[in-house]
Structure formats: C-alpha cells, structure tokens
Amino acid sequence: MTEETLLSIENLKVHFPLKTRGFSAPKSFVHAVDGIDLKIAKGKTFGIVGESGSGKTTTALAVMRLVPITSGAITLGDQRLDRLEGEELRRARRHMQIIFQDPYSSLNPRVRAGAIVREPMDLMDVGEKSEREDLVAELFRQVGLRPEQQALFPHQFSGGQRQRIGVARALASQPDLVVCDEPVSALDVAIQAQIINLLRKLQAELGLTYLFISHDLGVVQYICDDIAVMYLGKIVEMGDRISLFKEPLHPYTWALLSAVPSADPALRDRADRIRLQGDPPSPIDPPPGCGFASRCPFSQALCTMEAPQLRTIRTGHSVACHFVSDDGVPPQRKI
Amino acid sequence: MAEPLLEIKDLRVEFDTRDGVATVIDGLDISLYPGEILGIVGESGCGKSMTALSIMRLVPVPPGRIAKGTIRLDGEDLLQVSEKRMRGVRGNAISMIFQEPMTSLNPVFSVGDQIAETILLHEGGSKRAAWQRAVEMLDAVGIPVPEVRAREYPHQMSGGMRQRVMIAMALACQPRVLIADEPTTALDVTVQAQIFDLLKDLQKKTGAVIVLITHDMGAIAEMAQRVVVMYAGRKVEDGPVDEILTNPKHPYTTGLIGCVPHLSADPSEERVPLTDIPGVVPPMTRLGQGCPFAPRCSEAMDKCRLEMPTQSVVGEDHRVSCWLIENDGP
Ligand SMILES: Nc1ncnc2c1ncn2[C@@H]1O[C@H](COP(=O)(O)OP(=O)(O)OP(=O)(O)O)[C@@H](O)[C@H]1O
Ligand SMILES: Nc1ncnc2c1ncn2[C@@H]1O[C@H](COP(=O)(O)OP(=O)(O)OP(=O)(O)O)[C@@H](O)[C@H]1O
Ligand code: SF4
Ligand SMILES: [Mg+2]
Ligand SMILES: [Mg+2]
C-alpha cells in the first residue's frame, strides 16, 4: 500500500489505577487498553468494534489526549502526540477533533448554536477573526442546517440536528482527524442514515480521516475502510472491510458476526453460527493468555498460558489467535 | 386463521400537554394469535411502549387516558374490567419485561426473593415452595448455579443476567402473553443473541405469545413471524415478516428497511448512499388531517395531505394504510 499514514498507534497502553483505601499505592489496574497497534491512512475511515468495555472509547480518548497514556506512541502526521504538553498540545488540538455519542449532553444548553460552532475557532485561532462569521455560516450549510438556525439554542433542535451541530463544531478547527465515538448510536435509524450520509459527503469534500467507533457492525461495514475488532483491551483481528467480513478469522469476530440479528436469510440460517456463553471477563488485572479463552469454543490449554500475538495472514488482514493457521484457516472452519 | 388470543381494536390514547391534546395512538388494530411472536417496530415516540402500557392498562392517568377502543383477552374487554380484576391479569395472564431491568428490580431484595414474592402474590402457597420455584425459574433462563445466584442482589449481576432475572420473573406465573419492550437495547450483541435464543426457546416450551417491541428490523426478522410497523401513533403496515421484508408496500416501511446498512457476508466494493427519510416525526399535537407520514414522504400526493388513508389488504394477512395502494378490499 502506498497510502500516506495520518495516525499511527504503537503498543498503546492505558491502565487506570483502581482506587485503594488508605495510603498504599494502588495494586490493581484496569487494563482498558493493553498494547494496541494500528495505522490509519489519510482520507480513510478506520473502525473499531467490540464488546462494551473492550477499550474503544479509551483508545479514542488517548488519541485525543484526554486520558493519561500509560505507555506507547501516538503519531499524527509527523508529530508525537503522546509527548506534547502545555502550549504545544493546545496548538496540536486543532488537528484532531471528536464527535460524541450523545448530542444532548455534549452541547452547552445555554449557548446559541452559532456560538457553539464558532468557539473552537476562537480558542484555536482559526482563520482571521473577520472571516469566522462566514466560516460558521459555511459550516452550517455543509452540515445541512439553515443559516438562521445559528440563533437557536440546543433544545430547539431535534436529536439529528443536534448531532449536525456536533459535526459542524468538530469541523470548525479544520482538523485532519475526526474521532467519532458512537456518533449515531443515540439516533433513530432514519436520522442515523442522514448523519452517515453527511459524514461520507464531508469526507469526500474535505478529505477528512475518521476514527469511527461503533458497536453496530452493519454501520461499521458500511462506513469503514479498515476495521479493528477489540476484546478486553486488545485488538484480536484487523482487516479491510471486504476481507474482514468475508473471511473473519478470529473466533470472537465470528461470534460477533453470528450474533447480529439479520434480515438476510442467507446469514440467518448459516449452520456454523456460534453462540457465546457468559459475559466478558473483567479488565482488572486480566489473566495471562488469550483474553477470549474463557468464552472461546475452541480454546485449548495453550490459550490460557500464552497470549497470541497479532500476525499478518494476508495483505491488510491480521489476527491474534493460536489456532488460525498461517494460511488463514480459522478454528471455526476446521470442525 | 385461528381466533386471536388478544385483540386490540380502534385504540386511541391521548395525553394532555401544554400544546393541547396529543393523540399518541389512534385507530390502532392489532391481533395476537396463539403460538406466535409478533414484532412491533417504528421510530422513537411512535407509540410502541404506549401500546404495551395500554394492554397492561398502565397508561399514566392523568395526563394520559385511553380515549377509545377495546382490548379483548379471550373475549373479555380489559378496558372495561375493574382495577381489582386487572391486577389479577397483570403478571398472570399478561406480563411485561422492560428495557432497563435495573429500574424494575428492587435493589434491596435478593433476586430469588423477588421472584418468590411474585409467585406468592399471584399463586399463594408456602414460602419454601415459592423459593424453590424461583430457583427453578432462574435455572430455566440459563443462570448458572441458580441456588447460589438466587441469593444475590441485582447490582451484583451483569446487565445480561439481570435481564434473565426479569424474564424469569415475568414467566414465573406462566403468562399467556409476554410483552418484551426493547429487552436488549442496553446489552451487547453477543448477550442480546443469548436473550433472543432464550425467548424463542421459552416461547416454544410454554406456548406463550410474545410481543417483541424494537426499532431493529434485523431483530424482527430473526425473532418474529408477523410484524406491525407504526408511525406517529398509527399502524401503517402489518403482515408476515418475510413478506414485509421482501415486499414492503408503505413508503415508510421501505424507508425503514433501506435506511439501515444491513450487515452482509459478502460486502461489495461500491457503497450506495443510504435511503434518506428526510425531516423528522411531527409533534403529536400537530398532526393534521392527512397521512402523518406525508410531510416526509417522497411519493405524497394532494390527497395524502388532506385525508387519512384507509387500510387496504394487499396480500394474505398483509395490510397497508397508504393512498398509493388502490383500495380493492379483501
Ligand atoms: N477513568 C476510568 N477509570 C477506571 N476505569 C475506566 C475509566 N475509563 C474507562 N474505564 C474502564 O476501562 C474499560 C474500557 O472502557 P471503554 O469506555 O474504553 O470501553 P468501550 O469499549 O468504549 O465500551 P462501550 O462500548 O461500553 O462504550 C472498561 O472496563 C471501563 O470500565
Ligand atoms: N406523559 C406524557 N405526556 C405527553 N406525551 C407523552 C407522555 N408520555 C409519552 N408521551 C408521548 O407518547 C408518544 C408515544 O410514546 P412511546 O413511549 O409509546 O414511544 P415509543 O414508540 O415506545 O418510543 P421509544 O422507541 O423511544 O421507546 C410519544 O410521542 C411521547 O412523546
Ligand atoms: S487463542 Fe485460543 S482462546 Fe483465543 S481465540 Fe484462539 S482458540 Fe480461542
Ligand atoms: Mg465507549
Ligand atoms: Mg418505548
């Protein structure tokens, strides 16, 4: 691949200390993100999927420098984000912006929509002061809101319109990378489609790069070019959208795909669908070995002793499972 | 076709609001047949939960009221019976599980006690026997080591476990109708799949009719035999699931199916824009004379804006309310 890499994450760990009583140092840690590597090409959409608590949001917040990074490197363009502090960090922020899940709580209810969108421009010195009014008007147009709606307060908008304001605000600083953390999960399906179409249109027009987090596999398959599947703080499989969904390799990915209720009878009636038992284990001081071993129908003794490493099976498709063969035969096909 | 077990006819539910009267359900007809799972889909606010609450006669009065209609269970109109009789119906003949199990479980009692309490309340008998039944119910919904888990409190359980407890409680008195209002929205998809399997399994074993309320067409396809599509408090289309999915007649149903990117086992390189249903649902206080979908409908004609469409039969057990369909009669 000759694509230019915009964001690269190397061996990122984010461990949260558990609060302890007394003065002793914390002994236990939540391994929210436990050593992940990924690269996002400029102008592409990179998706992260996975169970609740698998570390998707924490990864996003680490990229945004909104949680303390335990170790690892995050590089945006040619800048090591993880090393920036103070004024340098503040200046770097205009290159990365985030859209949150909840359009209701992420907008200040007492500020008019126009001012909400303008604020990042003033904070980060985007363009000339005299131009900003026009820039805001242009953003409103781009996200499909009318100019006079700048004067309204957030509660005067519908959920979908509020999310449009969130998108406009994220674009105000003319970022290279836009992190979208479940940007459509709180919206009704019809409104979801409007926002997804909007995000794709803006990407085509402005050359944006997205880090897109969602638990909805249909949405991820549609919007993302490359996808990482996370489980218990680790990436268990990563691939381009065609290869990953056509030939999923990791048993967890397979279980996830099997679990999605489907309107397509061909998918629904597949005999090799698997069902997981139980819930994911706790990320507090996780055991050695494969994080999925406790729920994996194919797990063997080796799985609980040794953590499988992410290996490349074919171009653009890698997996972390002991029992996927080097030529890409997953355990679920062998039985 | 067999006689319906439960039959809603011409239901209207109104709420008093600052903007006037909101008719949140109007002219709703739904029949439930023995042995089936019926799905109800539609956007947020279209009246799915209110339909469920009407069946349970739990619409909050005031500001709400059931203004019109009948809901017959085995011929008996539940809207006419005394509150005392209704208490005997709720949790017995008809029971319901809600979206967020935490709000309907009592945090200070063990889950076993709560299920046993329900059994005692409805069936009497000894405390010991009720506890025993509670443990059996927990076992039936797939909770491992049920005699131990029965002593746990709701906060000690995961979301999926709590939803299983809710199902156990709802099924404790062998209801004939089980209403599940978005029972998996708060859960991960792998856990949702477990709950869906459990519901299907229990449906087969107990023969209870299940009403599954959801906004996910995939879930409907997976679970239900028939589906009712609602928009702004009205039924716009209903029929067999496979028929509705492959041959939707109402523009709203078509939009609802087309606006969701469905997961495919063989995705194509090319990605066509998703169907856009422009605009939003109108406020319930400002519904005009005509079809409530008209302002968002790309096919709307003058007639649509003026007159409420009548129901047409378009196939076996398939009905649509839309002026695009010529009203041929059954
Ligand atoms: N500030 C924090 N302190 C301690 N633990 C945290 C903190 N933030 C997140 N965690 C824990 O880290 C883990 C990963 O959380 P994260 O929010 O990244 O998951 P997620 O994949 O985004 O899940 P979801 O799908 O539910 O949004 C979880 O176990 C969570 O409880
Ligand atoms: N107390 C109330 N006063 C006025 N209107 C109400 C009240 N409670 C509910 N409504 C209205 O009744 C309508 C139907 O609500 P209902 O809860 O049945 O929707 P729903 O289809 O279950 O939506 P969701 O998918 O969000 O759960 C909504 O438009 C709602 O605003
Ligand atoms: S490494 Fe073992 S436990 Fe982990 S996914 Fe592969 S087979 Fe399952
Ligand atoms: Mg998250
Ligand atoms: Mg509801």
mmCIF file of C-alpha atoms in Angstrom, chain A residues 57-218:
data_model
loop_
_atom_site.group_PDB
_atom_site.id
_atom_site.type_symbol
_atom_site.label_atom_id
_atom_site.label_comp_id
_atom_site.label_asym_id
_atom_site.label_seq_id
_atom_site.Cartn_x
_atom_site.Cartn_y
_atom_site.Cartn_z
ATOM 1 C CA THR A 57 -13.585 4.873 23.897
ATOM 2 C CA THR A 58 -10.371 4.790 25.905
ATOM 3 C CA THR A 59 -8.393 4.391 22.674
ATOM 4 C CA ALA A 60 -10.224 7.386 21.211
ATOM 5 C CA LEU A 61 -9.636 9.468 24.325
ATOM 6 C CA ALA A 62 -5.934 8.558 24.339
ATOM 7 C CA VAL A 63 -5.634 9.798 20.744
ATOM 8 C CA MET A 64 -7.372 12.997 21.805
ATOM 9 C CA ARG A 65 -5.007 13.208 24.780
ATOM 10 C CA LEU A 66 -7.977 13.220 27.132
ATOM 11 C CA VAL A 67 -6.801 10.292 29.308
ATOM 12 C CA PRO A 68 -3.316 9.655 30.722
ATOM 13 C CA ILE A 69 -1.285 7.372 28.453
ATOM 14 C CA THR A 70 0.500 4.605 30.346
ATOM 15 C CA SER A 71 2.921 3.766 27.545
ATOM 16 C CA GLY A 72 3.251 3.635 23.777
ATOM 17 C CA ALA A 73 3.449 6.081 20.922
ATOM 18 C CA ILE A 74 0.747 8.027 19.079
ATOM 19 C CA THR A 75 1.848 9.885 15.965
ATOM 20 C CA LEU A 76 -0.375 12.261 13.987
ATOM 21 C CA GLY A 77 1.297 13.314 10.749
ATOM 22 C CA ASP A 78 4.866 13.849 11.902
ATOM 23 C CA GLN A 79 4.018 14.830 15.454
ATOM 24 C CA ARG A 80 4.348 12.560 18.507
ATOM 25 C CA LEU A 81 1.057 13.408 20.255
ATOM 26 C CA ASP A 82 1.917 11.414 23.350
ATOM 27 C CA ARG A 83 4.923 13.651 24.051
ATOM 28 C CA LEU A 84 3.186 17.013 23.714
ATOM 29 C CA GLU A 85 2.476 19.167 26.745
ATOM 30 C CA GLY A 86 1.127 22.640 27.505
ATOM 31 C CA GLU A 87 1.070 25.164 24.680
ATOM 32 C CA GLU A 88 2.292 22.649 22.084
ATOM 33 C CA LEU A 89 -0.538 20.284 22.962
ATOM 34 C CA ARG A 90 -3.048 23.103 22.821
ATOM 35 C CA ARG A 91 -1.886 24.012 19.321
ATOM 36 C CA ALA A 92 -1.954 20.391 18.154
ATOM 37 C CA ARG A 93 -5.567 20.027 19.275
ATOM 38 C CA ARG A 94 -6.950 21.822 16.264
ATOM 39 C CA HIS A 95 -5.771 18.932 14.088
ATOM 40 C CA MET A 96 -7.871 16.354 15.915
ATOM 41 C CA GLN A 97 -11.485 16.707 16.950
ATOM 42 C CA ILE A 98 -14.085 14.402 18.437
ATOM 43 C CA ILE A 99 -17.810 13.846 17.909
ATOM 44 C CA PHE A 100 -19.521 12.201 20.860
ATOM 45 C CA GLN A 101 -22.397 9.766 21.059
ATOM 46 C CA ASP A 102 -24.816 11.906 22.926
ATOM 47 C CA PRO A 103 -25.839 15.062 21.093
ATOM 48 C CA TYR A 104 -27.926 16.027 24.121
ATOM 49 C CA SER A 105 -25.298 16.258 26.805
ATOM 50 C CA SER A 106 -22.318 17.269 24.686
ATOM 51 C CA LEU A 107 -23.674 20.711 23.751
ATOM 52 C CA ASN A 108 -23.876 23.557 26.258
ATOM 53 C CA PRO A 109 -27.625 24.242 26.659
ATOM 54 C CA ARG A 110 -27.147 27.961 27.347
ATOM 55 C CA VAL A 111 -25.080 28.769 24.256
ATOM 56 C CA ARG A 112 -26.584 29.501 20.836
ATOM 57 C CA ALA A 113 -25.801 27.034 18.046
ATOM 58 C CA GLY A 114 -23.754 29.570 16.064
ATOM 59 C CA ALA A 115 -21.550 30.354 19.064
ATOM 60 C CA ILE A 116 -21.116 26.643 19.829
ATOM 61 C CA VAL A 117 -19.706 26.083 16.355
ATOM 62 C CA ARG A 118 -17.571 29.228 16.455
ATOM 63 C CA GLU A 119 -15.982 28.596 19.854
ATOM 64 C CA PRO A 120 -13.192 26.244 18.685
ATOM 65 C CA MET A 121 -12.178 28.810 16.031
ATOM 66 C CA ASP A 122 -11.683 31.475 18.681
ATOM 67 C CA LEU A 123 -9.948 29.059 21.052
ATOM 68 C CA MET A 124 -7.563 27.764 18.434
ATOM 69 C CA ASP A 125 -7.079 30.865 16.317
ATOM 70 C CA VAL A 126 -8.542 29.501 13.124
ATOM 71 C CA GLY A 127 -8.506 31.967 10.229
ATOM 72 C CA GLU A 128 -8.873 35.730 10.584
ATOM 73 C CA LYS A 129 -11.397 36.991 13.144
ATOM 74 C CA SER A 130 -13.283 38.796 10.394
ATOM 75 C CA GLU A 131 -13.656 35.616 8.369
ATOM 76 C CA ARG A 132 -15.051 33.470 11.159
ATOM 77 C CA GLU A 133 -18.646 34.550 10.750
ATOM 78 C CA ASP A 134 -18.582 33.394 7.139
ATOM 79 C CA LEU A 135 -16.833 30.179 8.091
ATOM 80 C CA VAL A 136 -19.583 29.370 10.605
ATOM 81 C CA ALA A 137 -22.269 30.083 8.014
ATOM 82 C CA GLU A 138 -20.459 27.826 5.547
ATOM 83 C CA LEU A 139 -20.234 25.019 8.133
ATOM 84 C CA PHE A 140 -23.962 25.295 8.821
ATOM 85 C CA ARG A 141 -24.599 24.918 5.120
ATOM 86 C CA GLN A 142 -22.227 21.959 4.826
ATOM 87 C CA VAL A 143 -23.939 20.002 7.610
ATOM 88 C CA GLY A 144 -27.402 20.769 6.253
ATOM 89 C CA LEU A 145 -28.604 23.409 8.712
ATOM 90 C CA ARG A 146 -30.064 26.771 7.720
ATOM 91 C CA PRO A 147 -28.088 29.963 8.485
ATOM 92 C CA GLU A 148 -30.808 31.475 10.672
ATOM 93 C CA GLN A 149 -30.676 28.416 12.906
ATOM 94 C CA GLN A 150 -27.420 29.782 14.333
ATOM 95 C CA ALA A 151 -29.519 31.883 16.691
ATOM 96 C CA LEU A 152 -31.278 28.916 18.293
ATOM 97 C CA PHE A 153 -30.364 27.049 21.495
ATOM 98 C CA PRO A 154 -29.606 23.287 21.503
ATOM 99 C CA HIS A 155 -33.007 22.299 22.971
ATOM 100 C CA GLN A 156 -34.709 23.884 19.975
ATOM 101 C CA PHE A 157 -33.172 21.251 17.690
ATOM 102 C CA SER A 158 -34.061 17.603 17.131
ATOM 103 C CA GLY A 159 -31.553 14.887 18.029
ATOM 104 C CA GLY A 160 -30.312 14.571 14.469
ATOM 105 C CA GLN A 161 -29.931 18.335 14.105
ATOM 106 C CA ARG A 162 -28.004 18.483 17.379
ATOM 107 C CA GLN A 163 -25.640 15.855 16.047
ATOM 108 C CA ARG A 164 -25.196 18.042 12.944
ATOM 109 C CA ILE A 165 -24.175 20.898 15.247
ATOM 110 C CA GLY A 166 -21.695 18.495 16.881
ATOM 111 C CA VAL A 167 -20.281 17.657 13.446
ATOM 112 C CA ALA A 168 -20.034 21.341 12.473
ATOM 113 C CA ARG A 169 -18.268 22.141 15.729
ATOM 114 C CA ALA A 170 -15.797 19.310 15.218
ATOM 115 C CA LEU A 171 -15.018 20.608 11.733
ATOM 116 C CA ALA A 172 -14.634 24.231 12.865
ATOM 117 C CA SER A 173 -10.903 23.975 13.536
ATOM 118 C CA GLN A 174 -10.345 22.332 10.122
ATOM 119 C CA PRO A 175 -8.979 19.134 11.659
ATOM 120 C CA ASP A 176 -7.171 16.356 9.806
ATOM 121 C CA LEU A 177 -8.509 13.626 12.043
ATOM 122 C CA VAL A 178 -12.081 13.384 13.311
ATOM 123 C CA VAL A 179 -12.724 10.836 16.018
ATOM 124 C CA CYS A 180 -16.357 9.671 16.018
ATOM 125 C CA ASP A 181 -17.319 7.762 19.177
ATOM 126 C CA GLU A 182 -20.680 6.099 18.520
ATOM 127 C CA PRO A 183 -21.854 9.179 16.613
ATOM 128 C CA VAL A 184 -25.165 7.668 15.531
ATOM 129 C CA SER A 185 -25.967 5.191 18.304
ATOM 130 C CA ALA A 186 -28.356 7.516 20.116
ATOM 131 C CA LEU A 187 -30.255 8.394 16.960
ATOM 132 C CA ASP A 188 -33.264 6.852 15.295
ATOM 133 C CA VAL A 189 -32.469 4.761 12.222
ATOM 134 C CA ALA A 190 -33.812 7.301 9.735
ATOM 135 C CA ILE A 191 -31.779 10.086 11.342
ATOM 136 C CA GLN A 192 -28.776 7.740 11.572
ATOM 137 C CA ALA A 193 -28.837 7.402 7.794
ATOM 138 C CA GLN A 194 -28.861 11.189 7.392
ATOM 139 C CA ILE A 195 -25.772 11.591 9.598
ATOM 140 C CA ILE A 196 -23.906 8.680 7.972
ATOM 141 C CA ASN A 197 -24.569 10.111 4.516
ATOM 142 C CA LEU A 198 -23.405 13.505 5.793
ATOM 143 C CA LEU A 199 -20.161 12.127 7.241
ATOM 144 C CA ARG A 200 -19.376 10.404 3.950
ATOM 145 C CA LYS A 201 -20.177 13.508 1.922
ATOM 146 C CA LEU A 202 -17.926 15.665 4.112
ATOM 147 C CA GLN A 203 -15.133 13.141 3.866
ATOM 148 C CA ALA A 204 -15.293 13.227 0.073
ATOM 149 C CA GLU A 205 -15.385 17.033 0.017
ATOM 150 C CA LEU A 206 -12.778 17.807 2.659
ATOM 151 C CA GLY A 207 -10.512 14.752 2.572
ATOM 152 C CA LEU A 208 -11.183 14.004 6.253
ATOM 153 C CA THR A 209 -9.796 10.994 8.073
ATOM 154 C CA TYR A 210 -12.111 9.304 10.556
ATOM 155 C CA LEU A 211 -11.523 7.057 13.532
ATOM 156 C CA PHE A 212 -15.017 5.613 13.801
ATOM 157 C CA ILE A 213 -16.196 3.706 16.854
ATOM 158 C CA SER A 214 -19.439 1.802 16.880
ATOM 159 C CA HIS A 215 -20.928 -1.388 18.175
ATOM 160 C CA ASP A 216 -23.204 -1.601 15.130
ATOM 161 C CA LEU A 217 -21.490 -3.936 12.684
ATOM 162 C CA GLY A 218 -23.784 -3.007 9.804
#
